[in-house]
XYZ file of C-alpha atoms in Angstrom:
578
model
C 13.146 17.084 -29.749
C 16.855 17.132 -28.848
C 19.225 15.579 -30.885
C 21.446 12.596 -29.828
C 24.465 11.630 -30.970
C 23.124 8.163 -30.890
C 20.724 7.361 -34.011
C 17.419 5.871 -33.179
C 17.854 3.506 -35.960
C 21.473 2.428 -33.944
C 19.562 2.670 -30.541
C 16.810 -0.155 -31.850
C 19.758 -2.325 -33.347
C 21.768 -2.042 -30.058
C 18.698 -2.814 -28.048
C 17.571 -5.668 -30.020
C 21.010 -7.573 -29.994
C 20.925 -7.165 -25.751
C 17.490 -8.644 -25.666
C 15.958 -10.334 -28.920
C 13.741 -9.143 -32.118
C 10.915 -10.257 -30.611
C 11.408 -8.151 -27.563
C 11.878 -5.177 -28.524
C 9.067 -3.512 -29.712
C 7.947 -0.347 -31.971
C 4.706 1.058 -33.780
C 1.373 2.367 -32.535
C 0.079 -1.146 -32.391
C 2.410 -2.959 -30.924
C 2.933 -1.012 -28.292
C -0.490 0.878 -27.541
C -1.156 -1.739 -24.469
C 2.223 -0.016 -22.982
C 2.251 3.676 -23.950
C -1.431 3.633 -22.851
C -2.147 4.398 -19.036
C -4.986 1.974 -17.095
C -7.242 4.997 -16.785
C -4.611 8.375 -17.589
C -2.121 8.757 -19.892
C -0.653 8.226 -23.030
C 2.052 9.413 -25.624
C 4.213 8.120 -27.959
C 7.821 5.704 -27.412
C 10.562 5.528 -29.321
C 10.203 1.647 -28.365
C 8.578 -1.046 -25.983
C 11.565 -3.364 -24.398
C 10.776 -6.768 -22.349
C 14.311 -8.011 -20.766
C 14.418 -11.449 -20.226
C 16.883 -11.144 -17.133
C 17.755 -8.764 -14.406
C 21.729 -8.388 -16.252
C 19.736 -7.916 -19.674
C 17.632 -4.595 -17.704
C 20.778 -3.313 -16.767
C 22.708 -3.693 -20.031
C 19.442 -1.823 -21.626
C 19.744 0.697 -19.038
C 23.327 1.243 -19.595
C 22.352 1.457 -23.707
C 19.166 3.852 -23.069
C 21.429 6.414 -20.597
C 24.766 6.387 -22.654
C 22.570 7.344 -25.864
C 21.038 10.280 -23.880
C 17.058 9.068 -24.222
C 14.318 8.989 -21.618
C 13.719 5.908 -19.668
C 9.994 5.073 -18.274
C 9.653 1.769 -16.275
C 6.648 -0.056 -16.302
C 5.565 -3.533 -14.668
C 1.672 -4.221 -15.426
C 0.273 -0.729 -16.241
C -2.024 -0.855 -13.620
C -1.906 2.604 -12.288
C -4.740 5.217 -12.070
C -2.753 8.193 -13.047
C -0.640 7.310 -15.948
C 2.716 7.285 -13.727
C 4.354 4.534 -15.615
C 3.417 5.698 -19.229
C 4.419 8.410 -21.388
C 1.988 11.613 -21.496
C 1.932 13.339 -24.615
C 4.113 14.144 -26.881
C 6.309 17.377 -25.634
C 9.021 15.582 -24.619
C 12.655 16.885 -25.544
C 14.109 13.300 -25.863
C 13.050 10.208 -27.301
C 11.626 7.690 -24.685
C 12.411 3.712 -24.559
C 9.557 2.125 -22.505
C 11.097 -0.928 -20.299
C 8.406 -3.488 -19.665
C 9.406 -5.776 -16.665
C 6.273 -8.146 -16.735
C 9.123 -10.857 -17.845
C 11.393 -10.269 -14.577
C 9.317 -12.628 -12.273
C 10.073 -13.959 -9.397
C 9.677 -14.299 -5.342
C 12.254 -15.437 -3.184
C 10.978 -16.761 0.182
C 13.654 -15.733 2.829
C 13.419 -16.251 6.945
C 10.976 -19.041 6.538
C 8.662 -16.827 4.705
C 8.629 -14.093 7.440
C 10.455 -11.772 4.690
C 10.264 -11.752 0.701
C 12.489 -10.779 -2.239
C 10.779 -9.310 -4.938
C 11.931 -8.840 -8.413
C 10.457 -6.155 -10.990
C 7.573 -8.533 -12.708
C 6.464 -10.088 -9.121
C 2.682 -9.237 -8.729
C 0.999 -9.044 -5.541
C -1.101 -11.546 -6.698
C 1.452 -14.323 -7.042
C 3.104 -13.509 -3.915
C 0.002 -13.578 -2.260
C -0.410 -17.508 -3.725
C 3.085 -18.663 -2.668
C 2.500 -17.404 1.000
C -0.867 -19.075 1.449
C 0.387 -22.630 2.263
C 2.779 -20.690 4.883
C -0.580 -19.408 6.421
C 0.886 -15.761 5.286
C 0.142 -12.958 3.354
C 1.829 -9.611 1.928
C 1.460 -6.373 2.822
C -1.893 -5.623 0.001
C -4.419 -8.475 -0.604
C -7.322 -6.575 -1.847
C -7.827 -4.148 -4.970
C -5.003 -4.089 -7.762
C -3.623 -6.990 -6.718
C -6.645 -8.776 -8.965
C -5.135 -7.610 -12.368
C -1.869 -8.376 -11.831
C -0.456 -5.280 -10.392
C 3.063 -5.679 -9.260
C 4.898 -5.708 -5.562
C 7.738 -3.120 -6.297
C 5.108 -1.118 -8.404
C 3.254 -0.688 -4.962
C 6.376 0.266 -2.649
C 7.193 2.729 -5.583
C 4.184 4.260 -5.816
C 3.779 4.103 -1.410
C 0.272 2.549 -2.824
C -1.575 2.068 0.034
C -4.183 -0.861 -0.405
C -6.953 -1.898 2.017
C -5.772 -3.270 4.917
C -5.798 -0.771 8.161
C -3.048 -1.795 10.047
C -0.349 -1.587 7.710
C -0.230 1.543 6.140
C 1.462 2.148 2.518
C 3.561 -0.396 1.243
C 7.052 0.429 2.106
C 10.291 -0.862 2.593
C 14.225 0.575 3.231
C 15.721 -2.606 1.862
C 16.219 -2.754 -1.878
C 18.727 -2.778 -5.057
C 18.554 -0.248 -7.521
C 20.000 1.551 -10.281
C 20.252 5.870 -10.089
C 21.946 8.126 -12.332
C 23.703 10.385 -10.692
C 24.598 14.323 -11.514
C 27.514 12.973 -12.991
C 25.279 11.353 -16.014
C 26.662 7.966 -14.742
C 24.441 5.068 -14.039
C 25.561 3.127 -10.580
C 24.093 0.125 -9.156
C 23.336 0.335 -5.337
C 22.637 -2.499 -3.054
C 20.740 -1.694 -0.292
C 18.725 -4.959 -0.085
C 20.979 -6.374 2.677
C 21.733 -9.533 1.367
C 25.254 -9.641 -0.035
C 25.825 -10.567 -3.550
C 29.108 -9.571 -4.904
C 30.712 -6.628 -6.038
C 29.988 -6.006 -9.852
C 26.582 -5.299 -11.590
C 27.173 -9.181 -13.092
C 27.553 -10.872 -9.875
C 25.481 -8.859 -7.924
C 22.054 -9.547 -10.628
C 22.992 -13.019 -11.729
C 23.417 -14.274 -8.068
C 19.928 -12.618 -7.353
C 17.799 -13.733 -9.955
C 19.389 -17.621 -8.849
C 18.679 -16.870 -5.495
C 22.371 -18.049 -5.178
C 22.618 -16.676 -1.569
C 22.533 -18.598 1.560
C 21.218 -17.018 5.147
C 24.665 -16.459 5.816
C 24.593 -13.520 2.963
C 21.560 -11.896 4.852
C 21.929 -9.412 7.036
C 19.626 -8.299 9.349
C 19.626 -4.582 10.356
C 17.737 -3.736 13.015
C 17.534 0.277 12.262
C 16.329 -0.782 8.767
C 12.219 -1.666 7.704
C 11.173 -3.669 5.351
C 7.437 -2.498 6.070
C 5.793 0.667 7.949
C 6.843 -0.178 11.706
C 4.602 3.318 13.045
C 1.126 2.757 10.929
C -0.625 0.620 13.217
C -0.082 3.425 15.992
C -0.618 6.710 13.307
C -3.886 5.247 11.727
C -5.649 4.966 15.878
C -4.774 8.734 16.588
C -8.371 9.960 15.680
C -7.741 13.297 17.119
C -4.960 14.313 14.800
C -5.410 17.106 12.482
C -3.653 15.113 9.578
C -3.918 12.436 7.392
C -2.740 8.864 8.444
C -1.417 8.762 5.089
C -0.578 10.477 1.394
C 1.820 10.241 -0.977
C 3.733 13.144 -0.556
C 4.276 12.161 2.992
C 8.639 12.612 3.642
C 8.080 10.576 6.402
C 7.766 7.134 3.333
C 10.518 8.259 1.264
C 13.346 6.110 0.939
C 15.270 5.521 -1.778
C 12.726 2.689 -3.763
C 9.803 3.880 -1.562
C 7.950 6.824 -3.338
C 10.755 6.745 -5.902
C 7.827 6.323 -8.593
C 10.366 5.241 -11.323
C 13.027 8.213 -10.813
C 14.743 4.832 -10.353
C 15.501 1.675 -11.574
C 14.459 -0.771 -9.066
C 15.615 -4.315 -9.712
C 14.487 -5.714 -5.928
C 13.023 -5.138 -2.925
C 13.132 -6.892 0.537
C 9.449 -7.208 2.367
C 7.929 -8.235 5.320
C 5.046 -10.420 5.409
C 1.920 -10.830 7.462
C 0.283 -13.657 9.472
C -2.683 -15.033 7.737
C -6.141 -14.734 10.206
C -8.830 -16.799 9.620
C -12.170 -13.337 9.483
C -15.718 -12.271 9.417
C -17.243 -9.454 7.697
C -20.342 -7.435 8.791
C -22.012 -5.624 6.772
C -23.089 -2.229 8.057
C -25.718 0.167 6.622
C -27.045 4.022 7.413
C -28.640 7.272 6.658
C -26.349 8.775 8.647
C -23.368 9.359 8.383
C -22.347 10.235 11.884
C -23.224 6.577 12.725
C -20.231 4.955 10.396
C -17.570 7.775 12.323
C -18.570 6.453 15.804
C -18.102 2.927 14.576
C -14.581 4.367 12.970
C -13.540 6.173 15.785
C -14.749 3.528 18.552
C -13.295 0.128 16.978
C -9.511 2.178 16.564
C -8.954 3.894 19.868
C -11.304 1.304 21.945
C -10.480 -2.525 20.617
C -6.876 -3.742 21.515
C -6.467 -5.174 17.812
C -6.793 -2.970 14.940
C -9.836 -4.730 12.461
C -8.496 -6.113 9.497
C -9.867 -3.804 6.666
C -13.055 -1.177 6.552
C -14.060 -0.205 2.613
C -16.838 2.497 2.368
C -19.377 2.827 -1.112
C -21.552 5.116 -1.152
C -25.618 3.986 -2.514
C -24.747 5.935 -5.813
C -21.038 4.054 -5.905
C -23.123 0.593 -5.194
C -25.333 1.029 -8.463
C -22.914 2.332 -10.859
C -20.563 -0.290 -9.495
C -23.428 -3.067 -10.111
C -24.360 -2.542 -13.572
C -20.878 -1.377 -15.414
C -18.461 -3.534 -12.881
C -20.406 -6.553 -13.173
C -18.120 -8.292 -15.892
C -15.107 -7.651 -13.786
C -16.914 -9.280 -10.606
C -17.826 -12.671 -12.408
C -15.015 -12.796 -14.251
C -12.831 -12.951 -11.182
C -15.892 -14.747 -8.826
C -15.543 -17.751 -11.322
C -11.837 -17.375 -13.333
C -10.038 -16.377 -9.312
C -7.897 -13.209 -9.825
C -5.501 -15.453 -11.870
C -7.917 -14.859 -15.112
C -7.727 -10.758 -14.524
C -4.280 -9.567 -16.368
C -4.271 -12.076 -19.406
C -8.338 -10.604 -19.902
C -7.272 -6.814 -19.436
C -4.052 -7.725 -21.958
C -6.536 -9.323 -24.568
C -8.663 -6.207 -23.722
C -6.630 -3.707 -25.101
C -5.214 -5.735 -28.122
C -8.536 -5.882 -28.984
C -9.716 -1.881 -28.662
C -6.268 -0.839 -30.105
C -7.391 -3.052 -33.294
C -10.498 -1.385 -33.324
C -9.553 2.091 -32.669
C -7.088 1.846 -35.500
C -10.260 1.417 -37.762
C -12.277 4.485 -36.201
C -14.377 2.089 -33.541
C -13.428 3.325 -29.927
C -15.077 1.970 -27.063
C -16.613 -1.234 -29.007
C -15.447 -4.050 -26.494
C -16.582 -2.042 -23.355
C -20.420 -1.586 -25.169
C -20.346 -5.090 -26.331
C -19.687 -6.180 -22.810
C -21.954 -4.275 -21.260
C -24.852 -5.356 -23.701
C -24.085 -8.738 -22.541
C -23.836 -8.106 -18.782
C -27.476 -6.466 -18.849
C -28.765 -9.920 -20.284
C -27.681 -11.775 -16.810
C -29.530 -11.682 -13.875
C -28.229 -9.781 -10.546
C -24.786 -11.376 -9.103
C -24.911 -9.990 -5.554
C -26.491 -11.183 -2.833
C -30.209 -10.775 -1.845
C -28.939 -8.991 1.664
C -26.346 -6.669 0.264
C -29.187 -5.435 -2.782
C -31.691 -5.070 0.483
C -29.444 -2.542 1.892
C -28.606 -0.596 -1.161
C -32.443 0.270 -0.854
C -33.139 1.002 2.478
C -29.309 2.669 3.333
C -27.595 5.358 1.662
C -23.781 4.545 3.030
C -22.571 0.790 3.202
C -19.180 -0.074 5.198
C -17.733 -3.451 5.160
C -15.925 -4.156 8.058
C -13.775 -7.350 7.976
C -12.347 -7.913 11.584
C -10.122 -11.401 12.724
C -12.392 -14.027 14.224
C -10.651 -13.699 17.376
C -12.747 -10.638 17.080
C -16.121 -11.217 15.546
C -17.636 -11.788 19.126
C -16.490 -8.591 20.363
C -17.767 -6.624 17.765
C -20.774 -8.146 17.274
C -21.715 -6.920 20.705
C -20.763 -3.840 20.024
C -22.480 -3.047 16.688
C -25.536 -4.698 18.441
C -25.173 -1.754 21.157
C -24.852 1.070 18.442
C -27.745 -0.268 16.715
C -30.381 -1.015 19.382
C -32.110 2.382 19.346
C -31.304 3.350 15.392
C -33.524 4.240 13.038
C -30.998 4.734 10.987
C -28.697 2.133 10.443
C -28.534 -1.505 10.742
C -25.935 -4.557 10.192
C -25.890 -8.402 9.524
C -22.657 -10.604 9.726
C -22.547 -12.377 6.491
C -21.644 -15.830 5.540
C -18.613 -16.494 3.584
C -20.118 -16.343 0.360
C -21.510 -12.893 1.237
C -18.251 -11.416 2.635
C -16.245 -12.780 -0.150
C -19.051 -11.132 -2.775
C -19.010 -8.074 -0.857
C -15.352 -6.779 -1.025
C -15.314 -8.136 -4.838
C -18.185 -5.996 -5.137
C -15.872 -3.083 -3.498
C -13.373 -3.438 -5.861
C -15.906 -3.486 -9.269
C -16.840 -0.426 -8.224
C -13.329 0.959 -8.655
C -13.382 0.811 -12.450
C -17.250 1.202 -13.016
C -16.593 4.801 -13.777
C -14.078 4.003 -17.083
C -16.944 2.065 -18.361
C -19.805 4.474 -17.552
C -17.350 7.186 -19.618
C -16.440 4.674 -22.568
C -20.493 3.725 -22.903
C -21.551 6.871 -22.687
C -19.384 8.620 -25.179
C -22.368 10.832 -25.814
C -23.441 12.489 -22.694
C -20.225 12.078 -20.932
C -16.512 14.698 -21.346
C -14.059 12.730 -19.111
C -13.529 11.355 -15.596
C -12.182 13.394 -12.570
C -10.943 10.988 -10.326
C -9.325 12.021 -7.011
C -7.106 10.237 -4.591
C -8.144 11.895 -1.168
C -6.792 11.246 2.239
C -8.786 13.079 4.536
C -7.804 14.349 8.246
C -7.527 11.693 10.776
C -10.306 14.251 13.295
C -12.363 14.888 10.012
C -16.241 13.939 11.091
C -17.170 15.771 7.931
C -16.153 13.770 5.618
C -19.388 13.754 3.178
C -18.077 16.066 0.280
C -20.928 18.719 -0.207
C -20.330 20.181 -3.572
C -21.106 23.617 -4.616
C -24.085 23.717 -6.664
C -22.085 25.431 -9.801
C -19.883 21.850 -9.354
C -22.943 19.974 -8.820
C -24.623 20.761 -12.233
C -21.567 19.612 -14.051
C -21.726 16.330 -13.003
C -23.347 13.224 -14.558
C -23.028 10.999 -11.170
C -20.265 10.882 -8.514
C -18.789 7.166 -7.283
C -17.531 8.030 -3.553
C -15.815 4.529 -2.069
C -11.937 3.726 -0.193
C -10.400 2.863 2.877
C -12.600 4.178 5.449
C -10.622 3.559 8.710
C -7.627 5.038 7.351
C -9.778 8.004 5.796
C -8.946 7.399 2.463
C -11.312 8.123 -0.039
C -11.366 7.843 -3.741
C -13.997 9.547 -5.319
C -15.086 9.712 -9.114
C -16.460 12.723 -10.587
C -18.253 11.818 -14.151
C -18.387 14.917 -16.272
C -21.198 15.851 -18.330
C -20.001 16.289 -22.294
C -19.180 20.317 -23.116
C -17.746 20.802 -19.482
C -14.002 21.250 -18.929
C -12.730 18.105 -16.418
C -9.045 20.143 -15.852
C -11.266 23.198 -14.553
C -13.682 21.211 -12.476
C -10.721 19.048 -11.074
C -8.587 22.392 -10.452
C -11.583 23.447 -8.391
C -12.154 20.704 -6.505
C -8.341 20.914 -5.440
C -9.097 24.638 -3.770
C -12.116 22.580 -1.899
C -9.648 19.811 -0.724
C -7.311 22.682 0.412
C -9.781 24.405 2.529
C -10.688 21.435 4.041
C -6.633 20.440 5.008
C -7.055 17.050 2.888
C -3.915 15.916 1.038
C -4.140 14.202 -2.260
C -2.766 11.950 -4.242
C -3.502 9.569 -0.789
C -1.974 6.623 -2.357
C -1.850 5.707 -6.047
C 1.250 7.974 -6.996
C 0.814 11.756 -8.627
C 1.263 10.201 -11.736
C 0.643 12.952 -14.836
C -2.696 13.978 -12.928
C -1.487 15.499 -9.867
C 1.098 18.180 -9.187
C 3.910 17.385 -6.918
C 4.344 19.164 -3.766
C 7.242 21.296 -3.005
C 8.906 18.149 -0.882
C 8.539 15.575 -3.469
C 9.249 17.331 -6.140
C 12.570 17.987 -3.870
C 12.949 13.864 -3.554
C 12.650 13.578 -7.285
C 15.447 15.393 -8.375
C 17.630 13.866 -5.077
C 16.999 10.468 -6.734
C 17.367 11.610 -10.758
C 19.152 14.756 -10.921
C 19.383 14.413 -14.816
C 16.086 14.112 -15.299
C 16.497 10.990 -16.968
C 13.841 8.173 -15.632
C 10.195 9.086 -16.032
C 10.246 12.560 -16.230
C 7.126 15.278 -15.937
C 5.300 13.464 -13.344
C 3.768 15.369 -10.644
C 3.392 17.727 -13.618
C 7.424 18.841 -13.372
C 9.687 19.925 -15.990
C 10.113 17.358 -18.585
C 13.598 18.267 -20.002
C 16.660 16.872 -19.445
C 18.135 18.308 -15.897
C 15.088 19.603 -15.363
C 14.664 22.223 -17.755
C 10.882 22.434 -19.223
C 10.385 21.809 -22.911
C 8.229 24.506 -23.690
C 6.319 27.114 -22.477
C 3.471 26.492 -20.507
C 4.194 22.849 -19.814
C 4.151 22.579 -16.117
C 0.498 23.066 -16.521
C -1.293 20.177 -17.685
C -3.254 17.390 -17.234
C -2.583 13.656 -18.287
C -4.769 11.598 -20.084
């Protein structure tokens, strides 16, 4: 590791006096929960900081930079691919971790048309304070449940569930960059004026101590995707509708994924529509394009959200998701980041004593005592149909639809539908998004039979009527199970490869990437590249536009690691997080 002319022991003292003992933290225990990715990811920090205020994040940045160490953000550690935690230890600095959890707050603007996020708002909040407004943000489905925060989304260009509005996105926000110049600069882009130093500017902010008359309203700037809604209905195109390394969502915060510091971003929100969800099964796949293809370029409003699981997805999903689905079916989504918190405390206690994995077997032994939590209709299905979409439309809608699925249907052998109640459409898309971590529990239960996850991001092309992966058989006989589910209108897929133990996950994945290739998919679709992924030639370009030091959250999208961009040793480029 580099030297600094700034002792760690001084560092710790200086960044303790800006923001409290108790806030700054340091150890392998204390800090696991941070340095630890969601599913990737993990390396050691120098220390774990909480500022209390958006002035006290900036004074710490100003600390971190001047002493010449690494800065990673992080709001709730919620990512898939460890791109807000460190990964491994071959860094050539030491890294200070800033946790932003304690930077809430949502600031209601244009009669609740627009919001102000700050660096700890989560989606799920937001998504509470809009409700008596009869609105809703940009992502209501998926992450949003454990706590998963609104700038960590735009960031990331995280894409969520909902068809017609694309990744989250935004050209309106306030942020800290270093430039080439090693100097740290705050920029206000949020279009709201606030003053002219970093004092004013933050403490006015965090007051909300700005009046309409400080808002300004640019017409040639977004504060969400304005083209989605079109991009996602051109079925013919030979592209994705959307991926991360898409130029066409980079700006400034948007894609940044913490090569800066964001302190706020500037949103638009959604009209709230009262829905019905049908729930459509088939043997054949062909059946669930036509529906795809037919409900985009055929009904004059987009439907609300599509989510595809796969039979194999369904059961693996049932069994080792279950605890997540009744926690949140009778706790509400509020109950979900204080129980993934208490979660880790707990395995990091137990893993210091040699016992890994004890919470998710203990859990699991107790799920298996309860009876089944889904509903008769949907557990019908799962026998008689090997691919299950849920297709939530606006009620305006349901009539409309119901004809037409009634049309596709009337001569199928194949497939069928129902339109459920509310109790089965709300049980249905929780059951959706149980599925998404059923694969981490499989792998931490099975620590026997089971090497690792692979789990790919894939956004398929827009035209793609193949889009059933057919693995080779050489692939095939590696694998334990595979969990295909994801966004099925906007061809998103995320699909979960579990590896049987003595196999090598980095070769299999590095495989599967050639397939995905051939077949003119682009991946990571949505959840950021992370330490997983490698970064294409263009974003790996946008990254060094935004940090040209190399100084916030370095090596993801597997690049160089060293300050300006200089790799720390040999080989390093080539790795895999987590």
């Amino acid at each position: 590791m580099a030297s600094s002319p700034v002792p760690a022991d001084t560092l710790l003292q200086q960044l303790r006096h800006t923001v409290g003992d108790s806030h700054v933290l340091t150890g392998d225990t204390a800090t696991r929960r941070f340095r630890k990715g969601y599913r990737f990811g993990e390396g050691q920090v120098l220390a774990v900081v909480r500022p209390g205020s958006l002035l006290e994040l900036w004074r710490l940045l100003e600390t971190v930079v001047a002493a010449g160490r690494i800065v990673i953000l992080q709001a709730a550690n919620t990512g898939l691919t460890g791109g807000s935690t460190p990964d491994g230890d071959d860094y050539d600095r030491q890294i200070v971790l800033i946790s932003t959890l304690r930077l809430t707050g949502v600031q209601l603007i244009h009669d609740g048309r627009q919001v102000v996020c700050l660096p700890g708002a989560t989606l799920d909040v937001l998504e509470r304070q809009l409700r008596p407004l009869h609105r809703e943000p940009h992502s209501v489905i998926g992450s949003s449940c454990i706590g998963a925060s609104v700038l960590g989304g735009v960031c990331n260009n995280s894409g969520g569930a909902l068809v017609r509005r694309g990744p989250a996105y935004t050209q309106l926000a306030l942020f800290a960059q270093v430039g080439e110049d090693g100097r740290l600069r705050l920029v206000n882009h949020l279009g709201i004026a606030l003053g002219d130093t970093p004092e004013q500017i933050l403490g006015r902010l965090q007051a909300g101590d700005y009046s309409d008359a400080d808002i300004v309203d640019d017409p040639a700037l977004a504060a969400s995707d304005p083209l989605y809604a079109q991009h996602v209905r051109d079925v013919e195109a030979p592209s994705p509708a959307r991926f991360n390394a898409d130029p066409a969502r980079h700006y400034e915060a948007a894609g940044s994924a913490g090569r800066l510091c964001v302190f706020a971003v500037r949103l638009d929100t959604f009209p709230r529509e009262d829905s019905t969800v049908f729930y459509i099964g088939s043997n054949r796949a062909d059946d669930l394009s036509e529906i795809r293809r037919y409900l985009l370029t055929t009904f004059d409003a987009l439907p609300i959200s599509g989510e595809y699981i796969h039979r194999d997805a369904f059961d693996i999903g049932e069994k080792y998701g279950k605890d997540t689905f009744l926690l949140i079916d009778r706790f509400g989504t509020n109950a979900m980041p204080s129980a993934f918190a208490l979660k880790s405390r707990i395995d990091g206690m137990c893993e210091a004593i040699g016992l890994r994995g004890v919470t998710d077997r203990i859990m699991q032994a107790l799920m298996a005592l309860l009876p089944s939590h889904l509903p008769k209709r949907m557990r019908e299905y799962r026998d008689r149909f090997e691919h299950h979409l849920l297709l939530r439309v606006a009620q305006a809608d349901a009539a409309q639809t119901d004809y037409f699925l009634k049309q596709h249907f009337a001569a199928s052998s194949t497939g069928a539908y129902f339109q459920c109640d509310a109790d089965e459409g709300r049980k249905a898309f929780l059951h959706r998004f149980a599925v998404a971590g059923a694969a981490v529990r499989y792998r931490d239960t099975h620590p026997g039979t089971v090497e690792d996850i692979v789990a790919l991001d894939v956004a398929l092309r827009r035209n793609d009527r193949d889009w059933v992966e057919q693995l080779p058989p050489q692939i095939e006989a590696t694998l334990v199970t595979k969990l295909y589910y994801g966004h099925f209108f906007c061809h998103v897929f995320h699909q979960d490869y579990i590896v049987k133990k003595g196999n090598d996950p980095l070769a299999i994945e590095h495989a599967m990437w050639a397939l995905l290739d051939h077949r003119g998919a682009e991946y990571p679709a949505e959840h950021n590249v992370g330490h997983l992924y490698r970064a294409k030639p263009e974003l790996e370009r946008f990254y060094r536009r935004l940090d040209p030091t190399n100084t916030f959250n370095p090596g993801i999208g597997q690049t160089p690691k060293g300050a300006h961009w200089h790799s720390c040793a040999e080989g390093q480029d080539v790795h895999r997080g987590g």
